[in-house]
Amino acid sequence: MNSSQRSGITQGSGDNAATQTLTNTALGISSIEQDDGDRTRYVRDPDGRMLGMITGGQRYNAATDAQNSTLALAEDGTDSSDPDVAYDYTPYGQTEATTAGSGGAVAGSNPFTYIGSYEFDNGDKAMGHRYMSHFTERFTQQDPSWQENNQYTYAGCDPVNNSDPRGLDYLSDVARYGTGFGMTAAAGGCVVGGVAGAYTGMPGIVAGGAGPVLGGAIGCGIGFGIGWTGGVVAGVGYAAYKNIF
């Protein structure tokens, strides 16, 4: 089943207006077609990170950092240490592209720059559920998750240590990963604790066959608690890593 969706973006005005048709998939935007028919396709990994793009019949490989910002684009088969386009960013994502050879046209075909967001011609960026202004360096819509004290700030006003590519507040990742890790570890702790408790008959004061049964229940409860605590700690740590790196 084809789950892709197409949408249009018009940038500029009057005689300078140009329309792009974007094809969206579960991994992100897979192609952009200009109003003159030229199309650029984007190759992504299973996490949606851009691996490269194909434009004008030529493939360009992308180098990205841990935050998914595009660092460089190099023509396939060429020396990656001398890319066609190299990108530099300010903490809030102001983009500067350094080009060589045909790099100017290549840079014009790649709107995916800071943390993988779509960058408009005026420098504004589409970040998941919201847009960020290049002028104010803030979101132009309120935080839909209502987790920020200031509903418009980006990454808790600390873009060096945090990022928010989905526009849902960087703290939402802490809750998401903390809960996920906690439930997984708690389930594992319950199983291990239950088996150990049943085997040892933890509450020795209970006679006969009830000992292992009750021991297993208590062991499960203890294992669940330990697993949940450890899992939440691990999940919060992982979320922090995802946002910092």
PDB file of C-alpha atoms in Angstrom:
ATOM      1  CA  MET A   1       0.000   0.000   0.000  1.00  0.00           C
ATOM      2  CA  ASN A   2       1.347   3.423  -0.961  1.00  0.00           C
ATOM      3  CA  SER A   3       1.148   5.660   2.109  1.00  0.00           C
ATOM      4  CA  SER A   4       2.849   8.684   0.537  1.00  0.00           C
ATOM      5  CA  GLN A   5       1.091  12.044   0.458  1.00  0.00           C
ATOM      6  CA  ARG A   6       1.680  15.036  -1.798  1.00  0.00           C
ATOM      7  CA  SER A   7       1.489  18.670  -0.782  1.00  0.00           C
ATOM      8  CA  GLY A   8       2.424  21.984  -2.355  1.00  0.00           C
ATOM      9  CA  ILE A   9       4.517  24.925  -1.177  1.00  0.00           C
ATOM     10  CA  THR A  10       4.655  28.300  -2.918  1.00  0.00           C
ATOM     11  CA  GLN A  11       7.538  30.610  -2.082  1.00  0.00           C
ATOM     12  CA  GLY A  12       8.083  34.158  -3.256  1.00  0.00           C
ATOM     13  CA  SER A  13       5.448  36.405  -4.806  1.00  0.00           C
ATOM     14  CA  GLY A  14       4.465  37.881  -8.130  1.00  0.00           C
ATOM     15  CA  ASP A  15       6.798  37.013 -10.986  1.00  0.00           C
ATOM     16  CA  ASN A  16       9.208  35.440  -8.495  1.00  0.00           C
ATOM     17  CA  ALA A  17       6.691  32.957  -7.100  1.00  0.00           C
ATOM     18  CA  ALA A  18       7.658  29.307  -7.407  1.00  0.00           C
ATOM     19  CA  THR A  19       5.684  26.229  -6.433  1.00  0.00           C
ATOM     20  CA  GLN A  20       7.128  22.953  -5.201  1.00  0.00           C
ATOM     21  CA  THR A  21       5.275  19.651  -4.875  1.00  0.00           C
ATOM     22  CA  LEU A  22       6.493  17.582  -1.932  1.00  0.00           C
ATOM     23  CA  THR A  23       5.979  13.835  -1.551  1.00  0.00           C
ATOM     24  CA  ASN A  24       5.769  12.860   2.119  1.00  0.00           C
ATOM     25  CA  THR A  25       6.287   9.330   3.437  1.00  0.00           C
ATOM     26  CA  ALA A  26       6.576   7.802   6.897  1.00  0.00           C
ATOM     27  CA  LEU A  27      10.336   8.470   6.758  1.00  0.00           C
ATOM     28  CA  GLY A  28      10.006  12.093   5.687  1.00  0.00           C
ATOM     29  CA  ILE A  29       9.971  13.955   2.383  1.00  0.00           C
ATOM     30  CA  SER A  30      11.116  11.600  -0.373  1.00  0.00           C
ATOM     31  CA  SER A  31      10.977  13.955  -3.363  1.00  0.00           C
ATOM     32  CA  ILE A  32      10.455  17.578  -4.335  1.00  0.00           C
ATOM     33  CA  GLU A  33       9.225  18.523  -7.803  1.00  0.00           C
ATOM     34  CA  GLN A  34       9.649  22.084  -9.094  1.00  0.00           C
ATOM     35  CA  ASP A  35       6.947  23.758 -11.135  1.00  0.00           C
ATOM     36  CA  ASP A  36       9.136  23.324 -14.247  1.00  0.00           C
ATOM     37  CA  GLY A  37       9.082  19.541 -13.772  1.00  0.00           C
ATOM     38  CA  ASP A  38      12.569  19.094 -12.312  1.00  0.00           C
ATOM     39  CA  ARG A  39      12.525  16.580  -9.473  1.00  0.00           C
ATOM     40  CA  THR A  40      14.966  15.828  -6.673  1.00  0.00           C
ATOM     41  CA  ARG A  41      14.684  12.554  -4.767  1.00  0.00           C
ATOM     42  CA  TYR A  42      15.956  12.084  -1.221  1.00  0.00           C
ATOM     43  CA  VAL A  43      17.308   8.792   0.127  1.00  0.00           C
ATOM     44  CA  ARG A  44      16.683   8.156   3.828  1.00  0.00           C
ATOM     45  CA  ASP A  45      17.568   5.470   6.355  1.00  0.00           C
ATOM     46  CA  PRO A  46      14.911   3.674   8.463  1.00  0.00           C
ATOM     47  CA  ASP A  47      15.077   6.494  11.041  1.00  0.00           C
ATOM     48  CA  GLY A  48      14.401   9.162   8.415  1.00  0.00           C
ATOM     49  CA  ARG A  49      17.946  10.555   8.330  1.00  0.00           C
ATOM     50  CA  MET A  50      18.970  11.766   4.881  1.00  0.00           C
ATOM     51  CA  LEU A  51      21.651   9.581   3.280  1.00  0.00           C
ATOM     52  CA  GLY A  52      21.794  11.482   0.029  1.00  0.00           C
ATOM     53  CA  MET A  53      19.843  12.938  -2.852  1.00  0.00           C
ATOM     54  CA  ILE A  54      19.494  12.407  -6.596  1.00  0.00           C
ATOM     55  CA  THR A  55      19.101  15.477  -8.783  1.00  0.00           C
ATOM     56  CA  GLY A  56      19.868  16.110 -12.445  1.00  0.00           C
ATOM     57  CA  GLY A  57      20.615  12.412 -12.860  1.00  0.00           C
ATOM     58  CA  GLN A  58      23.457  12.560 -10.336  1.00  0.00           C
ATOM     59  CA  ARG A  59      23.591  11.185  -6.799  1.00  0.00           C
ATOM     60  CA  TYR A  60      25.075  13.193  -3.934  1.00  0.00           C
ATOM     61  CA  ASN A  61      25.930  11.561  -0.622  1.00  0.00           C
ATOM     62  CA  ALA A  62      25.130  13.426   2.583  1.00  0.00           C
ATOM     63  CA  ALA A  63      27.206  13.667   5.744  1.00  0.00           C
ATOM     64  CA  THR A  64      25.163  14.409   8.864  1.00  0.00           C
ATOM     65  CA  ASP A  65      26.000  14.918  12.525  1.00  0.00           C
ATOM     66  CA  ALA A  66      24.437  13.289  15.581  1.00  0.00           C
ATOM     67  CA  GLN A  67      21.640  15.903  15.616  1.00  0.00           C
ATOM     68  CA  ASN A  68      20.812  15.056  11.983  1.00  0.00           C
ATOM     69  CA  SER A  69      22.074  18.397  10.632  1.00  0.00           C
ATOM     70  CA  THR A  70      23.476  18.137   7.109  1.00  0.00           C
ATOM     71  CA  LEU A  71      27.207  18.886   7.172  1.00  0.00           C
ATOM     72  CA  ALA A  72      28.130  18.250   3.542  1.00  0.00           C
ATOM     73  CA  LEU A  73      26.997  16.928   0.160  1.00  0.00           C
ATOM     74  CA  ALA A  74      29.484  15.232  -2.153  1.00  0.00           C
ATOM     75  CA  GLU A  75      28.945  13.801  -5.624  1.00  0.00           C
ATOM     76  CA  ASP A  76      28.904  10.022  -5.534  1.00  0.00           C
ATOM     77  CA  GLY A  77      32.327   8.591  -6.379  1.00  0.00           C
ATOM     78  CA  THR A  78      34.257  11.774  -5.547  1.00  0.00           C
ATOM     79  CA  ASP A  79      36.508  12.646  -2.619  1.00  0.00           C
ATOM     80  CA  SER A  80      34.253  13.220   0.384  1.00  0.00           C
ATOM     81  CA  SER A  81      36.913  15.459   1.955  1.00  0.00           C
ATOM     82  CA  ASP A  82      36.271  17.977  -0.845  1.00  0.00           C
ATOM     83  CA  PRO A  83      32.446  18.132  -0.958  1.00  0.00           C
ATOM     84  CA  ASP A  84      30.342  20.109  -3.394  1.00  0.00           C
ATOM     85  CA  VAL A  85      28.565  21.799  -0.471  1.00  0.00           C
ATOM     86  CA  ALA A  86      29.622  22.250   3.165  1.00  0.00           C
ATOM     87  CA  TYR A  87      27.302  23.677   5.816  1.00  0.00           C
ATOM     88  CA  ASP A  88      27.923  25.661   8.994  1.00  0.00           C
ATOM     89  CA  TYR A  89      25.276  26.584  11.573  1.00  0.00           C
ATOM     90  CA  THR A  90      24.778  28.976  14.444  1.00  0.00           C
ATOM     91  CA  PRO A  91      23.306  27.445  17.639  1.00  0.00           C
ATOM     92  CA  TYR A  92      19.791  28.396  16.469  1.00  0.00           C
ATOM     93  CA  GLY A  93      20.322  27.029  12.979  1.00  0.00           C
ATOM     94  CA  GLN A  94      21.219  30.027  10.851  1.00  0.00           C
ATOM     95  CA  THR A  95      22.700  28.268   7.839  1.00  0.00           C
ATOM     96  CA  GLU A  96      25.758  29.150   5.789  1.00  0.00           C
ATOM     97  CA  ALA A  97      26.550  26.984   2.769  1.00  0.00           C
ATOM     98  CA  THR A  98      30.022  26.967   1.216  1.00  0.00           C
ATOM     99  CA  THR A  99      29.950  25.674  -2.355  1.00  0.00           C
ATOM    100  CA  ALA A 100      32.512  24.497  -4.895  1.00  0.00           C
ATOM    101  CA  GLY A 101      32.095  23.698  -8.586  1.00  0.00           C
ATOM    102  CA  SER A 102      28.442  22.868  -9.233  1.00  0.00           C
ATOM    103  CA  GLY A 103      27.715  23.113  -5.520  1.00  0.00           C
ATOM    104  CA  GLY A 104      25.522  26.175  -5.902  1.00  0.00           C
ATOM    105  CA  ALA A 105      22.902  24.246  -7.840  1.00  0.00           C
ATOM    106  CA  VAL A 106      23.272  21.292  -5.479  1.00  0.00           C
ATOM    107  CA  ALA A 107      22.721  23.488  -2.425  1.00  0.00           C
ATOM    108  CA  GLY A 108      19.623  24.929  -4.073  1.00  0.00           C
ATOM    109  CA  SER A 109      18.184  21.421  -4.388  1.00  0.00           C
ATOM    110  CA  ASN A 110      18.648  20.587  -0.709  1.00  0.00           C
ATOM    111  CA  PRO A 111      16.351  22.349   1.777  1.00  0.00           C
ATOM    112  CA  PHE A 112      17.144  19.860   4.586  1.00  0.00           C
ATOM    113  CA  THR A 113      19.763  21.518   6.747  1.00  0.00           C
ATOM    114  CA  TYR A 114      19.640  22.213  10.502  1.00  0.00           C
ATOM    115  CA  ILE A 115      18.627  19.042  12.462  1.00  0.00           C
ATOM    116  CA  GLY A 116      17.136  17.747   9.221  1.00  0.00           C
ATOM    117  CA  SER A 117      14.395  20.385   9.112  1.00  0.00           C
ATOM    118  CA  TYR A 118      12.981  21.825   5.890  1.00  0.00           C
ATOM    119  CA  GLU A 119      14.423  25.319   5.396  1.00  0.00           C
ATOM    120  CA  PHE A 120      12.429  27.850   3.401  1.00  0.00           C
ATOM    121  CA  ASP A 121      14.057  30.382   1.094  1.00  0.00           C
ATOM    122  CA  ASN A 122      13.741  33.093   3.762  1.00  0.00           C
ATOM    123  CA  GLY A 123      15.527  30.957   6.386  1.00  0.00           C
ATOM    124  CA  ASP A 124      12.452  29.915   8.388  1.00  0.00           C
ATOM    125  CA  LYS A 125      12.280  26.216   9.215  1.00  0.00           C
ATOM    126  CA  ALA A 126       9.532  23.605   9.403  1.00  0.00           C
ATOM    127  CA  MET A 127      10.104  21.511  12.531  1.00  0.00           C
ATOM    128  CA  GLY A 128       7.512  18.795  12.825  1.00  0.00           C
ATOM    129  CA  HIS A 129       4.382  20.369  14.281  1.00  0.00           C
ATOM    130  CA  ARG A 130       5.636  23.980  14.220  1.00  0.00           C
ATOM    131  CA  TYR A 131       7.672  26.554  12.322  1.00  0.00           C
ATOM    132  CA  MET A 132      10.691  28.440  13.648  1.00  0.00           C
ATOM    133  CA  SER A 133      11.453  32.007  12.596  1.00  0.00           C
ATOM    134  CA  HIS A 134      15.036  32.695  11.539  1.00  0.00           C
ATOM    135  CA  PHE A 135      14.533  36.307  12.657  1.00  0.00           C
ATOM    136  CA  THR A 136      13.265  35.801  16.222  1.00  0.00           C
ATOM    137  CA  GLU A 137      14.819  32.311  16.631  1.00  0.00           C
ATOM    138  CA  ARG A 138      11.550  31.220  18.240  1.00  0.00           C
ATOM    139  CA  PHE A 139       8.606  29.106  17.165  1.00  0.00           C
ATOM    140  CA  THR A 140       5.758  30.967  15.497  1.00  0.00           C
ATOM    141  CA  GLN A 141       3.130  28.694  17.122  1.00  0.00           C
ATOM    142  CA  GLN A 142       2.547  27.718  20.733  1.00  0.00           C
ATOM    143  CA  ASP A 143       3.906  24.436  22.073  1.00  0.00           C
ATOM    144  CA  PRO A 144       1.136  21.887  21.345  1.00  0.00           C
ATOM    145  CA  SER A 145       2.362  19.670  24.197  1.00  0.00           C
ATOM    146  CA  TRP A 146       2.055  22.539  26.740  1.00  0.00           C
ATOM    147  CA  GLN A 147       5.290  21.526  28.461  1.00  0.00           C
ATOM    148  CA  GLU A 148       7.218  24.774  28.004  1.00  0.00           C
ATOM    149  CA  ASN A 149       6.819  27.631  30.479  1.00  0.00           C
ATOM    150  CA  ASN A 150       7.287  29.930  27.499  1.00  0.00           C
ATOM    151  CA  GLN A 151       5.170  28.452  24.710  1.00  0.00           C
ATOM    152  CA  TYR A 152       7.310  29.818  21.867  1.00  0.00           C
ATOM    153  CA  THR A 153      10.927  29.193  22.905  1.00  0.00           C
ATOM    154  CA  TYR A 154      13.042  26.674  21.024  1.00  0.00           C
ATOM    155  CA  ALA A 155      14.758  23.824  22.922  1.00  0.00           C
ATOM    156  CA  GLY A 156      14.360  25.470  26.313  1.00  0.00           C
ATOM    157  CA  CYS A 157      16.471  28.443  25.135  1.00  0.00           C
ATOM    158  CA  ASP A 158      19.474  26.082  25.107  1.00  0.00           C
ATOM    159  CA  PRO A 159      19.992  24.831  21.531  1.00  0.00           C
ATOM    160  CA  VAL A 160      23.586  23.815  22.287  1.00  0.00           C
ATOM    161  CA  ASN A 161      22.473  21.056  24.668  1.00  0.00           C
ATOM    162  CA  ASN A 162      18.904  20.436  23.433  1.00  0.00           C
ATOM    163  CA  SER A 163      17.025  20.112  20.164  1.00  0.00           C
ATOM    164  CA  ASP A 164      13.369  19.877  19.210  1.00  0.00           C
ATOM    165  CA  PRO A 165      13.051  18.628  15.620  1.00  0.00           C
ATOM    166  CA  ARG A 166       9.401  17.609  16.133  1.00  0.00           C
ATOM    167  CA  GLY A 167       8.279  20.948  17.574  1.00  0.00           C
ATOM    168  CA  LEU A 168       6.715  19.204  20.566  1.00  0.00           C
ATOM    169  CA  ASP A 169       9.108  20.505  23.239  1.00  0.00           C
ATOM    170  CA  TYR A 170      12.357  18.729  23.927  1.00  0.00           C
ATOM    171  CA  LEU A 171      11.062  17.508  27.323  1.00  0.00           C
ATOM    172  CA  SER A 172       8.512  15.307  25.566  1.00  0.00           C
ATOM    173  CA  ASP A 173      11.365  13.009  24.519  1.00  0.00           C
ATOM    174  CA  VAL A 174      12.335  12.593  28.174  1.00  0.00           C
ATOM    175  CA  ALA A 175       8.811  11.462  29.022  1.00  0.00           C
ATOM    176  CA  ARG A 176       8.550   9.241  25.945  1.00  0.00           C
ATOM    177  CA  TYR A 177      11.835   7.406  26.373  1.00  0.00           C
ATOM    178  CA  GLY A 178      11.601   7.307  30.169  1.00  0.00           C
ATOM    179  CA  THR A 179       8.199   5.628  30.080  1.00  0.00           C
ATOM    180  CA  GLY A 180       9.191   3.220  27.323  1.00  0.00           C
ATOM    181  CA  PHE A 181      12.399   2.111  28.985  1.00  0.00           C
ATOM    182  CA  GLY A 182      10.663   1.923  32.359  1.00  0.00           C
ATOM    183  CA  MET A 183       7.864  -0.366  31.183  1.00  0.00           C
ATOM    184  CA  THR A 184      10.295  -2.677  29.373  1.00  0.00           C
ATOM    185  CA  ALA A 185      12.619  -2.969  32.340  1.00  0.00           C
ATOM    186  CA  ALA A 186       9.713  -3.340  34.778  1.00  0.00           C
ATOM    187  CA  ALA A 187       8.273  -6.254  32.811  1.00  0.00           C
ATOM    188  CA  GLY A 188      11.653  -7.937  32.774  1.00  0.00           C
ATOM    189  CA  GLY A 189      12.107  -7.295  36.471  1.00  0.00           C
ATOM    190  CA  CYS A 190       8.701  -8.802  37.229  1.00  0.00           C
ATOM    191  CA  VAL A 191       9.550 -12.014  35.373  1.00  0.00           C
ATOM    192  CA  VAL A 192      12.980 -12.391  36.954  1.00  0.00           C
ATOM    193  CA  GLY A 193      11.733 -11.476  40.410  1.00  0.00           C
ATOM    194  CA  GLY A 194       8.733 -13.769  40.102  1.00  0.00           C
ATOM    195  CA  VAL A 195      10.818 -16.777  39.095  1.00  0.00           C
ATOM    196  CA  ALA A 196      13.349 -16.134  41.845  1.00  0.00           C
ATOM    197  CA  GLY A 197      10.633 -15.621  44.450  1.00  0.00           C
ATOM    198  CA  ALA A 198       8.740 -18.746  43.447  1.00  0.00           C
ATOM    199  CA  TYR A 199      11.906 -20.819  43.481  1.00  0.00           C
ATOM    200  CA  THR A 200      12.991 -19.691  46.933  1.00  0.00           C
ATOM    201  CA  GLY A 201       9.494 -19.504  48.446  1.00  0.00           C
ATOM    202  CA  MET A 202      10.417 -15.990  49.658  1.00  0.00           C
ATOM    203  CA  PRO A 203       7.967 -15.695  52.573  1.00  0.00           C
ATOM    204  CA  GLY A 204       9.031 -18.748  54.537  1.00  0.00           C
ATOM    205  CA  ILE A 205       6.265 -18.322  57.070  1.00  0.00           C
ATOM    206  CA  VAL A 206       3.695 -19.510  54.572  1.00  0.00           C
ATOM    207  CA  ALA A 207       3.259 -23.253  54.722  1.00  0.00           C
ATOM    208  CA  GLY A 208       3.170 -25.806  51.922  1.00  0.00           C
ATOM    209  CA  GLY A 209       2.546 -24.915  48.310  1.00  0.00           C
ATOM    210  CA  ALA A 210       1.404 -21.370  49.067  1.00  0.00           C
ATOM    211  CA  GLY A 211       5.002 -20.355  49.745  1.00  0.00           C
ATOM    212  CA  PRO A 212       6.239 -20.441  46.160  1.00  0.00           C
ATOM    213  CA  VAL A 213       3.028 -18.836  44.856  1.00  0.00           C
ATOM    214  CA  LEU A 214       3.148 -15.914  47.251  1.00  0.00           C
ATOM    215  CA  GLY A 215       6.904 -15.727  46.904  1.00  0.00           C
ATOM    216  CA  GLY A 216       6.549 -15.423  43.161  1.00  0.00           C
ATOM    217  CA  ALA A 217       3.984 -12.627  43.508  1.00  0.00           C
ATOM    218  CA  ILE A 218       6.149 -10.677  45.931  1.00  0.00           C
ATOM    219  CA  GLY A 219       9.225 -11.293  43.805  1.00  0.00           C
ATOM    220  CA  CYS A 220       7.369 -10.007  40.769  1.00  0.00           C
ATOM    221  CA  GLY A 221       6.349  -6.861  42.628  1.00  0.00           C
ATOM    222  CA  ILE A 222       9.864  -6.191  43.846  1.00  0.00           C
ATOM    223  CA  GLY A 223      11.306  -6.895  40.402  1.00  0.00           C
ATOM    224  CA  PHE A 224       8.741  -4.600  38.780  1.00  0.00           C
ATOM    225  CA  GLY A 225       9.661  -1.749  41.102  1.00  0.00           C
ATOM    226  CA  ILE A 226      13.381  -2.156  40.587  1.00  0.00           C
ATOM    227  CA  GLY A 227      12.964  -2.564  36.834  1.00  0.00           C
ATOM    228  CA  TRP A 228      10.713   0.489  36.534  1.00  0.00           C
ATOM    229  CA  THR A 229      13.119   2.711  38.453  1.00  0.00           C
ATOM    230  CA  GLY A 230      16.141   1.543  36.505  1.00  0.00           C
ATOM    231  CA  GLY A 231      14.308   1.737  33.206  1.00  0.00           C
ATOM    232  CA  VAL A 232      13.099   5.284  33.773  1.00  0.00           C
ATOM    233  CA  VAL A 233      16.609   6.381  34.700  1.00  0.00           C
ATOM    234  CA  ALA A 234      17.960   4.715  31.559  1.00  0.00           C
ATOM    235  CA  GLY A 235      15.205   6.238  29.420  1.00  0.00           C
ATOM    236  CA  VAL A 236      15.777   9.762  30.717  1.00  0.00           C
ATOM    237  CA  GLY A 237      19.480   9.316  30.123  1.00  0.00           C
ATOM    238  CA  TYR A 238      18.840   8.137  26.580  1.00  0.00           C
ATOM    239  CA  ALA A 239      16.517  11.068  25.878  1.00  0.00           C
ATOM    240  CA  ALA A 240      19.155  13.464  27.176  1.00  0.00           C
ATOM    241  CA  TYR A 241      21.708  11.807  24.899  1.00  0.00           C
ATOM    242  CA  LYS A 242      19.362  12.105  21.905  1.00  0.00           C
ATOM    243  CA  ASN A 243      18.823  15.815  22.549  1.00  0.00           C
ATOM    244  CA  ILE A 244      22.434  16.664  23.375  1.00  0.00           C
ATOM    245  CA  PHE A 245      24.087  14.582  20.674  1.00  0.00           C
TER     246      PHE A 245
END
